[in-house]
Short mmCIF file of C-alpha atoms in Angstrom, two decimals:
data_model
loop_
_atom_site.label_atom_id
_atom_site.label_comp_id
_atom_site.label_asym_id
_atom_site.label_seq_id
_atom_site.Cartn_x
_atom_site.Cartn_y
_atom_site.Cartn_z
CA MET A 641 -0.10 0.10 -0.20
CA ARG A 642 2.67 2.26 0.97
CA THR A 643 4.47 2.04 -2.74
CA LYS A 644 1.13 2.63 -4.44
CA VAL A 645 0.32 5.61 -2.18
CA HIS A 646 3.62 7.11 -2.82
CA TYR A 647 3.36 6.94 -6.42
CA LEU A 648 -0.21 8.32 -6.90
CA LEU A 649 0.63 11.26 -5.07
CA LYS A 650 3.66 11.72 -6.85
CA VAL A 651 1.44 11.57 -9.93
CA ALA A 652 -1.21 14.28 -8.01
CA LEU A 653 2.02 16.67 -7.60
CA ALA A 654 3.09 16.43 -11.39
CA SER A 655 -0.47 17.27 -12.33
CA ILE A 656 -0.50 20.64 -10.44
CA LEU A 657 -1.11 23.26 -13.43
CA LEU A 658 0.92 25.42 -11.71
CA SER A 659 3.94 23.73 -11.92
CA LEU A 660 3.95 24.45 -15.44
CA ILE A 661 3.69 28.15 -14.85
CA THR A 662 6.98 30.30 -13.41
CA PRO A 663 5.24 33.46 -11.69
CA HIS A 664 6.52 36.51 -13.41
CA TYR A 665 5.68 39.98 -11.81
CA PRO A 666 6.90 42.82 -14.60
CA THR A 667 5.28 46.40 -14.08
CA PHE A 668 3.07 46.44 -17.29
CA GLY A 669 -0.39 47.55 -17.52
CA ASN A 670 -3.62 45.05 -17.89
CA ASN A 671 -5.32 44.43 -21.19
CA LEU A 672 -9.14 43.50 -21.36
CA ARG A 673 -8.67 41.31 -24.33
CA THR A 674 -8.40 38.17 -22.42
CA SER A 675 -11.51 36.26 -24.07
CA SER A 676 -9.85 35.24 -27.43
CA LEU A 677 -6.64 34.62 -25.47
CA SER A 678 -7.94 32.09 -23.30
CA LYS A 679 -9.55 30.26 -26.03
CA ARG A 680 -5.92 30.33 -27.65
CA LEU A 681 -4.64 29.00 -24.92
CA GLU A 682 -7.07 26.47 -24.31
CA HIS A 683 -6.93 25.48 -28.10
CA ALA A 684 -2.87 24.92 -27.93
CA PHE A 685 -3.12 22.76 -24.93
CA ASN A 686 -5.78 20.56 -26.50
CA THR A 687 -4.02 20.55 -30.08
CA GLN A 688 -0.74 19.71 -28.19
CA ASN A 689 0.84 22.76 -30.16
CA ILE A 690 3.86 24.18 -28.28
CA SER A 691 4.49 26.78 -30.91
CA PRO A 692 1.35 28.89 -29.92
CA ILE A 693 1.95 28.16 -25.88
CA ILE A 694 5.40 29.60 -26.22
CA LYS A 695 3.98 32.77 -28.51
CA LEU A 696 1.25 33.53 -25.51
CA PHE A 697 3.62 34.33 -22.70
CA LEU A 698 6.90 36.15 -22.29
CA GLU A 699 9.72 34.33 -23.86
CA LYS A 700 11.18 32.75 -20.53
CA ASP A 701 7.86 31.87 -19.29
CA GLY A 702 6.72 30.50 -22.53
CA LEU A 703 9.58 28.26 -22.79
CA ASN A 704 9.45 27.12 -19.24
CA LEU A 705 5.90 26.39 -19.84
CA ALA A 706 6.17 24.69 -22.99
CA SER A 707 8.87 22.06 -21.26
CA ARG A 708 6.60 21.54 -18.30
CA TYR A 709 3.40 21.26 -20.56
CA LYS A 710 5.21 18.33 -22.43
CA THR A 711 6.48 16.57 -19.25
CA PHE A 712 2.82 16.64 -17.68
CA LEU A 713 1.73 15.07 -21.21
CA LYS A 714 3.91 11.96 -20.44
CA SER A 715 1.58 11.28 -17.67
CA PHE A 716 -1.83 11.88 -19.28
CA PRO A 717 -1.35 12.31 -23.07
CA ASN A 718 -5.08 12.52 -23.69
CA ALA A 719 -5.73 15.17 -21.38
CA THR A 720 -8.58 17.75 -22.05
CA TRP A 721 -8.25 21.54 -21.31
CA THR A 722 -11.49 24.07 -20.69
CA ILE A 723 -10.43 27.79 -19.95
CA LYS A 724 -12.43 30.35 -19.40
CA GLU A 725 -12.81 33.75 -17.76
CA THR A 726 -14.75 34.22 -14.97
CA GLN A 727 -15.57 37.44 -12.67
CA LEU A 728 -13.16 40.59 -12.55
CA LEU A 729 -11.32 40.26 -9.02
CA ASN A 730 -11.44 43.20 -6.60
CA ASN A 731 -8.18 44.24 -7.93
CA GLY A 732 -9.93 44.80 -11.46
CA HIS A 733 -7.76 41.96 -13.29
CA GLN A 734 -9.49 39.20 -15.04
CA SER A 735 -9.45 35.71 -13.80
CA PHE A 736 -9.05 32.44 -15.69
CA GLU A 737 -10.82 29.41 -14.18
CA ILE A 738 -8.83 26.50 -15.73
CA LEU A 739 -10.09 22.61 -15.61
CA ILE A 740 -7.81 19.82 -16.88
CA LYS A 741 -9.40 16.14 -17.03
CA GLY A 742 -7.13 12.98 -18.15
CA GLN A 743 -7.21 9.53 -18.22
CA LYS A 744 -4.45 6.77 -18.65
CA GLN A 745 -4.04 2.87 -18.62
CA LEU A 746 -0.91 1.53 -16.72
CA GLU A 747 -0.98 -2.09 -17.39
CA ASP A 748 -3.63 -3.15 -15.84
CA ILE A 749 -4.23 -0.23 -13.93
CA HIS A 750 -6.80 2.71 -14.87
CA TYR A 751 -5.99 6.40 -13.56
CA PHE A 752 -8.27 9.43 -13.57
CA MET A 753 -7.11 12.83 -13.24
CA GLU A 754 -9.18 15.98 -12.54
CA ALA A 755 -7.31 19.43 -11.77
CA LYS A 756 -8.71 22.96 -11.42
CA GLN A 757 -7.03 26.51 -10.82
CA LEU A 758 -8.25 29.97 -10.50
CA LEU A 759 -5.41 32.40 -11.92
CA ASP A 760 -5.32 35.87 -11.53
CA VAL A 761 -4.13 37.22 -14.83
CA LYS A 762 -2.40 40.18 -16.37
CA THR A 763 -2.13 40.51 -20.19
CA MET A 764 -0.44 42.78 -22.47
CA GLN A 765 -0.75 42.78 -26.76
CA GLY A 766 -2.20 39.55 -26.56
CA ARG A 767 0.28 37.79 -24.39
CA ILE A 768 0.19 36.91 -20.78
CA ILE A 769 2.62 38.82 -18.80
CA ASP A 770 1.69 38.31 -15.41
CA GLN A 771 -0.22 35.48 -13.54
CA LYS A 772 -0.77 34.80 -9.86
CA LEU A 773 -2.60 31.58 -8.46
CA ILE A 774 -5.49 32.26 -6.45
CA SER A 775 -6.62 28.51 -6.08
CA GLU A 776 -5.85 25.16 -6.90
CA GLN A 777 -6.95 21.55 -6.60
CA THR A 778 -6.08 17.90 -8.10
CA ILE A 779 -7.55 14.51 -7.78
CA VAL A 780 -6.02 11.29 -8.73
CA GLN A 781 -7.80 7.92 -8.74
CA LYS A 782 -6.56 4.79 -9.31
CA GLY A 783 -9.35 2.00 -9.76
CA ASN A 784 -11.11 0.68 -12.59
CA ASN A 785 -14.50 2.64 -11.68
CA TYR A 786 -14.40 6.61 -11.26
CA LEU A 787 -15.43 7.32 -7.72
CA PRO A 788 -17.46 10.56 -7.09
CA ILE A 789 -16.47 12.55 -4.48
CA THR A 790 -16.96 16.40 -3.22
CA VAL A 791 -14.02 18.35 -1.70
CA ASN A 792 -15.08 21.12 0.66
CA ILE A 793 -11.85 22.93 1.35
CA PRO A 794 -12.17 26.68 1.24
CA GLU A 795 -10.03 28.52 -1.25
CA THR A 796 -9.18 31.55 1.07
CA VAL A 797 -9.01 31.63 5.06
CA LEU A 798 -8.26 34.36 7.35
CA THR A 799 -4.75 34.30 9.34
CA GLY A 800 -5.05 31.87 12.43
CA ALA A 801 -8.51 30.76 11.74
CA ASN A 802 -9.93 27.08 12.20
CA TYR A 803 -11.58 25.78 9.18
CA ASP A 804 -12.75 22.21 7.92
CA VAL A 805 -11.39 20.11 5.48
CA ASP A 806 -14.03 17.76 4.03
CA ILE A 807 -13.61 15.11 1.53
CA ILE A 808 -16.98 13.12 0.93
CA LEU A 809 -17.28 9.88 -0.89
CA GLU A 810 -20.91 10.65 -2.81
CA LYS A 811 -21.29 6.48 -3.50
CA PRO A 812 -23.02 4.93 -0.62
CA LEU A 813 -20.29 2.62 1.54
CA GLY A 814 -22.45 -0.21 2.23
CA ASN A 815 -20.56 -2.73 4.12
CA ALA A 816 -16.95 -1.10 2.74
CA MET A 817 -14.37 0.05 4.88
CA ILE A 818 -12.36 3.20 4.30
CA ALA A 819 -9.10 4.52 5.36
CA GLY A 820 -7.52 7.67 4.64
CA GLY A 821 -5.38 10.45 6.17
CA LEU A 822 -4.16 14.24 5.62
CA SER A 823 -0.83 15.99 6.00
CA ASN A 824 0.24 19.43 5.28
CA ILE A 825 2.91 19.79 2.50
CA THR A 826 5.36 22.66 2.03
CA ALA A 827 6.05 24.46 -1.44
CA LYS A 828 9.27 22.58 -1.75
CA GLN A 829 7.83 18.97 -1.61
CA ILE A 830 5.31 20.36 -4.39
CA SER A 831 8.21 21.72 -6.77
CA ASN A 832 10.62 18.34 -6.04
CA LYS A 833 7.24 16.70 -6.33
CA SER A 834 8.33 14.93 -3.03
CA THR A 835 5.70 13.00 -1.56
CA PRO A 836 4.72 13.56 2.31
CA ASN A 837 4.35 10.86 4.80
CA ILE A 838 0.94 10.27 5.22
CA LYS A 839 -0.67 7.66 7.94
CA LEU A 840 -3.63 5.92 6.81
CA LYS A 841 -6.38 5.32 9.43
CA PRO A 842 -9.88 3.80 9.25
CA LEU A 843 -12.40 6.48 8.60
CA GLY A 844 -16.46 6.50 9.48
CA GLY A 845 -19.18 8.62 7.93
CA GLY A 846 -18.23 8.25 4.41
CA GLY A 847 -15.20 10.62 4.14
CA LEU A 848 -12.34 12.36 5.74
CA PHE A 849 -13.20 15.23 7.86
CA LYS A 850 -10.75 17.57 9.68
CA SER A 851 -10.64 20.54 11.73
CA VAL A 852 -7.59 22.56 11.11
CA LYS A 853 -5.80 25.80 11.52
CA ALA A 854 -4.24 28.31 9.08
CA PRO A 855 -0.73 29.84 9.97
CA LEU A 856 -0.51 33.43 11.66
CA ASN A 857 1.16 34.80 8.60
CA VAL A 858 -0.03 35.62 5.19
CA GLY A 859 0.74 33.07 2.46
CA ILE A 860 -0.34 29.78 1.54
CA GLN A 861 -1.13 26.43 3.06
CA ASN A 862 -0.80 23.26 0.90
CA TRP A 863 -2.89 20.11 1.77
CA ALA A 864 -2.51 16.31 0.48
CA ALA A 865 -4.97 13.82 1.58
CA ILE A 866 -5.41 10.04 0.68
CA LEU A 867 -8.44 7.83 0.73
CA ALA A 868 -8.55 4.25 0.11
CA HIS A 869 -11.59 2.77 -0.81
CA PRO A 870 -12.00 -0.97 -2.08
CA ASP A 871 -13.17 0.46 -5.45
CA SER A 872 -10.37 3.01 -5.87
CA LEU A 873 -7.37 5.05 -4.25
CA ILE A 874 -7.76 8.56 -4.39
CA SER A 875 -5.23 11.46 -3.58
CA ILE A 876 -6.32 14.84 -3.52
CA THR A 877 -4.09 17.88 -3.35
CA LYS A 878 -5.27 21.26 -2.77
CA ARG A 879 -3.68 25.17 -1.82
CA VAL A 880 -5.50 27.45 0.33
CA SER A 881 -4.58 31.26 0.24
CA VAL A 882 -3.97 32.71 3.87
CA VAL A 883 -4.98 36.28 3.83
CA SER A 884 -5.49 39.16 6.77
CA GLU A 885 -8.64 40.77 5.53
CA LYS A 886 -11.88 39.65 5.25
CA SER A 887 -12.47 41.60 2.16
CA GLU A 888 -9.97 38.91 0.29
CA LEU A 889 -11.87 36.15 1.44
CA ARG A 890 -13.68 34.47 -1.60
CA PRO A 891 -16.97 32.75 -1.19
#
């Protein structure tokens, strides 16, 4: 079980979209022509056309993104991407909502992957010149049948606040027994795709339910969770933004 959990978490960490994008913070203005830009980026990802991807970013960011994108495709070569604009942010910037889905068969083992991300995006002259990650979540399942789950973890929390981490299995358990565990992970572990040591314990009530505490300083809190079900082994990674003002909280 330890080997399987280790590999599944490694796949989940490798599937995080932000690992494809290196943050860049130039002092350029914003441009509202984001609709066609998001669709061009979506088309480039879905057709696996590297050249447009490079051209849609500043040169260094585009080359880095293309390299990481090719690495990502080795894990899920048939992944599909949906990128759309959502509401304007409080700072007036546009946000991109990104959804990635993929499946893969490895010998007799089937993997399902779903990742979603919300980005604060700045553009100029039809290119993305800056992006900031707002929220991120990745789910990877190993099993012959996809197991529907609901992940209730807030995108933003106040410094020092207590909040709930709930991962709910939507399929009735019946007589099945499940086990699970949760661990905080560092940015370095994500960057290196090194997996945390998660101890699995028997769970009741159809899922994993934990009360956790946000750090006292503004920043990012990352979580990794594992659920072991007779029909599936599920890995979840979630990024939570820790803010100091109530106005910065997202619903």
